[in-house]
Tab-separated table of C-alpha atoms in Angstrom:
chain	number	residue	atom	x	y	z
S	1	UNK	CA	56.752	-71.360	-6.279
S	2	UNK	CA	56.879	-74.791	-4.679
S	3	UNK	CA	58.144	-75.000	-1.240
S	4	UNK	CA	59.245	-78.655	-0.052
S	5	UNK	CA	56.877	-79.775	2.657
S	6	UNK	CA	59.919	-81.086	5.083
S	7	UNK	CA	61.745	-77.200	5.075
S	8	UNK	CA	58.488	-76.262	5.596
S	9	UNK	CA	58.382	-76.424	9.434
S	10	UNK	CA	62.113	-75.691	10.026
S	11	UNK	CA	61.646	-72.249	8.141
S	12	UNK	CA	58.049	-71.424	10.062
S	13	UNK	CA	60.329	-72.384	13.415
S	14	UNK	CA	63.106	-70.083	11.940
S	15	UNK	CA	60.631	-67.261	11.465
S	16	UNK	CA	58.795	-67.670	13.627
S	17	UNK	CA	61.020	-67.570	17.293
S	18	UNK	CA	62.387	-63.786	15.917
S	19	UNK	CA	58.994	-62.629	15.622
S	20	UNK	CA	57.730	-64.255	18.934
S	21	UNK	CA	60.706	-63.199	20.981
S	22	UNK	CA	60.309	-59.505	19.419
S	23	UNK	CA	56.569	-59.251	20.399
S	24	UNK	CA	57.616	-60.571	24.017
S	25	UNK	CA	60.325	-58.341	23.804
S	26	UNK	CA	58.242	-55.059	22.902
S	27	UNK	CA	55.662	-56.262	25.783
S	28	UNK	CA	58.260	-56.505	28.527
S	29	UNK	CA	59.209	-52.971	27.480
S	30	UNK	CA	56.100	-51.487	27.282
S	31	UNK	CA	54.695	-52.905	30.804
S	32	UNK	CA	58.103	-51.718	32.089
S	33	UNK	CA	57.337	-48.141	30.829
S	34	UNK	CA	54.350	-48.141	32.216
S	35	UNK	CA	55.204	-49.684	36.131
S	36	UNK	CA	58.210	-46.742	35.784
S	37	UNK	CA	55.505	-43.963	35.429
S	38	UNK	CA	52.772	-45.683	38.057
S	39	UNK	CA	55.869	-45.351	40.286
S	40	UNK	CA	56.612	-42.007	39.726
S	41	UNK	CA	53.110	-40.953	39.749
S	42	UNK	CA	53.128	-42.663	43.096
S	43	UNK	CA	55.993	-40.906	44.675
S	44	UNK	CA	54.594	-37.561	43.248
S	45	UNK	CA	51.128	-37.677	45.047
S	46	UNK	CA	52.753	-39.278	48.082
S	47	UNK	CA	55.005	-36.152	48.289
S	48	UNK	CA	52.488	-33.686	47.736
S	49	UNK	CA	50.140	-35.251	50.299
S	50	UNK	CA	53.222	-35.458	52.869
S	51	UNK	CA	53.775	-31.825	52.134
S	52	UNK	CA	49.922	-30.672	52.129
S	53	UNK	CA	48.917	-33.276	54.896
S	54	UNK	CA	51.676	-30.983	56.713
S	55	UNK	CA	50.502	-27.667	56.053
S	56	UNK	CA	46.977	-28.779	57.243
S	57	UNK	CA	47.770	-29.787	60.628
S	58	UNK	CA	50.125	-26.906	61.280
S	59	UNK	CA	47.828	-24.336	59.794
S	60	UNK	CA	45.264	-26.057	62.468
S	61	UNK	CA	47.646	-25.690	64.612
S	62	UNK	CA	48.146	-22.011	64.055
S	63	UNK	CA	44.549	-21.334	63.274
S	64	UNK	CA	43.255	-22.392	67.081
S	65	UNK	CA	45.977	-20.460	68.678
S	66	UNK	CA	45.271	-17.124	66.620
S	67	UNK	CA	41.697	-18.006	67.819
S	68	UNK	CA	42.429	-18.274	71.580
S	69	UNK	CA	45.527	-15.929	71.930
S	70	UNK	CA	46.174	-12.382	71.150
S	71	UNK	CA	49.847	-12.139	71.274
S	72	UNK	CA	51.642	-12.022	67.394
S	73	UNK	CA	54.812	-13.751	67.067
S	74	UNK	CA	56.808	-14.954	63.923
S	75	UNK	CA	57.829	-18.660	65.818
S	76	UNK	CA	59.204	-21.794	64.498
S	77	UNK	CA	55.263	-22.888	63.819
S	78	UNK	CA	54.167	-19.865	61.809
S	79	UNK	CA	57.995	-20.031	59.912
S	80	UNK	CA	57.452	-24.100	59.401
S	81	UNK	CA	54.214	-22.848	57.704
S	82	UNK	CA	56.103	-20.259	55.236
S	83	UNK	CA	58.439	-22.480	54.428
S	84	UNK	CA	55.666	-25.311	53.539
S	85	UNK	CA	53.873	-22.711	51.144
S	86	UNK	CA	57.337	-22.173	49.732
S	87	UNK	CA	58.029	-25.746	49.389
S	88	UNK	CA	54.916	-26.004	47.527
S	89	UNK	CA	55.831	-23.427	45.054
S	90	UNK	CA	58.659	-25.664	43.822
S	91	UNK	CA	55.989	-28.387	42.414
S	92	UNK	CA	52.371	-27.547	43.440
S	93	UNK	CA	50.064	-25.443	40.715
S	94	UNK	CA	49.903	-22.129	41.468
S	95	UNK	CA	46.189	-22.872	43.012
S	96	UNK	CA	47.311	-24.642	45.758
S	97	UNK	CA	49.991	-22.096	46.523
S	98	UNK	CA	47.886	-19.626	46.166
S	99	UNK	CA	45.193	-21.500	48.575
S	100	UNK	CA	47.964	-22.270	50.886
S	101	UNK	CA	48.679	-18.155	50.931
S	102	UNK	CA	44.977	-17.424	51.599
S	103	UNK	CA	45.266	-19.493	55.170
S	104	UNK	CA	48.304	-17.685	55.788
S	105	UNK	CA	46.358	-14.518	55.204
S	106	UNK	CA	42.769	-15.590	57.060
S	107	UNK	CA	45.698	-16.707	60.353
S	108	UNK	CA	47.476	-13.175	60.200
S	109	UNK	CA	43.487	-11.330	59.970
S	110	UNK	CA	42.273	-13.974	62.783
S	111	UNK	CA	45.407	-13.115	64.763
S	112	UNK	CA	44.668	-9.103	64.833
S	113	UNK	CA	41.294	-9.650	66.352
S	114	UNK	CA	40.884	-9.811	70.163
S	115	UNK	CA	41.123	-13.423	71.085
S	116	UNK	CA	38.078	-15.428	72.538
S	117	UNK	CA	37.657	-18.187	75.148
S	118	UNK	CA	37.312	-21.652	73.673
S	119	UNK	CA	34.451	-22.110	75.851
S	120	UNK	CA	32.469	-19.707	73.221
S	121	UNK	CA	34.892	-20.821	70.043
S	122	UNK	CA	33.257	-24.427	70.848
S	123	UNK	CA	29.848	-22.742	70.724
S	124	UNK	CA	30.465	-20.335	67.725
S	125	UNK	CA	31.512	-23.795	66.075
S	126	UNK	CA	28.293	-25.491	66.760
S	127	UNK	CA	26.237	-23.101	65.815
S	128	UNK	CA	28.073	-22.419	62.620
S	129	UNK	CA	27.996	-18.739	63.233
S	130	UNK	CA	31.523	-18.947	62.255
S	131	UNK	CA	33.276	-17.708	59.173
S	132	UNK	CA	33.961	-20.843	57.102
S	133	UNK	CA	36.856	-22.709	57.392
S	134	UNK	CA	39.624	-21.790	55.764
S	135	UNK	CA	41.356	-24.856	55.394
S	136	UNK	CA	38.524	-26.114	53.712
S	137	UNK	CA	38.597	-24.258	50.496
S	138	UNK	CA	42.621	-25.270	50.378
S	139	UNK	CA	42.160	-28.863	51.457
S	140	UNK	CA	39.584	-28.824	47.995
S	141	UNK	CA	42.190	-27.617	45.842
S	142	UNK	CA	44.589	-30.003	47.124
S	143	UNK	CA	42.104	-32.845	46.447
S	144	UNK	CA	41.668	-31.880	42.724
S	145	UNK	CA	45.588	-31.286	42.120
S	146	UNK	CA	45.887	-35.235	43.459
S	147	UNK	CA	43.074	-36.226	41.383
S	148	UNK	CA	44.543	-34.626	38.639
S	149	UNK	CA	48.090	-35.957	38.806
S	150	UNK	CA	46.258	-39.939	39.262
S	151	UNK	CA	44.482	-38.263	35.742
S	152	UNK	CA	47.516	-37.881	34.055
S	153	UNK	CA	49.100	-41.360	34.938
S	154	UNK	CA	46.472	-43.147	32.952
């Protein structure tokens, strides 16, 4: 098969801007595929922090006051906190709720005890004669969930 040498370049041209444009078309695609789930993966772990960075602080909250005071009392704090843990059950994995339930619980058993001064709280914290931190062990499993969601965006 002879081709003549002047169609030759008209035909590569003719070819070749389909297949160009297609590749560039297929890459535009793909990298906007990809900025679509970074975004979402983005707004997912900046809700859950929101929502966990929430339930820390008012669990602290709650936590220093069932430390210092011996009265029980189902407030706008302690409900804000029930209805974070429920919040959480609509997206979180059920080890964060159920870490999030576990500071609920170590509150309510902190709250039956007599209260003490925060004069000797202070020290008790010091000296690490404490019982651990609740909101440790939960702000650990919140850690790994985030770390886990960034996994699954790559």
């Amino acid at each position: 098969m002879f081709i003549e040498p002047a169609l030759l370049s008209p035909i590569s041209a003719l070819l070749g801007a389909p297949i160009g444009g297609g590749a560039s078309l297929i890459a535009a695609v793909y990298t906007q595929q990809t900025q679509n789930r970074l975004q979402r993966v983005a707004g997912e772990v900046a809700k859950r922090e929101a929502v966990y960075a929430d339930f820390v602080m008012s669990a602290s909250n709650l936590l220093l006051n069932a430390y210092v005071h011996d009265d029980i009392a189902l407030g706008g704090d302690e409900q804000h906190l029930i209805g974070l843990i429920n919040r959480m059950r609509l997206f979180a994995p059920p080890e964060v709720v159920n870490g999030a339930e576990a500071v609920l619980r170590s509150i309510l058993k902190i709250s039956l005890e007599p209260s003490i001064e925060l004069r000797r709280l202070a020290k008790d914290a010091l000296s690490k004669s404490m019982e651990p931190d609740p909101l440790q062990s939960f702000s650990q499993i919140c850690r790994a969930d985030l770390d886990n969601v960034f996994r699954t965006a790559r």
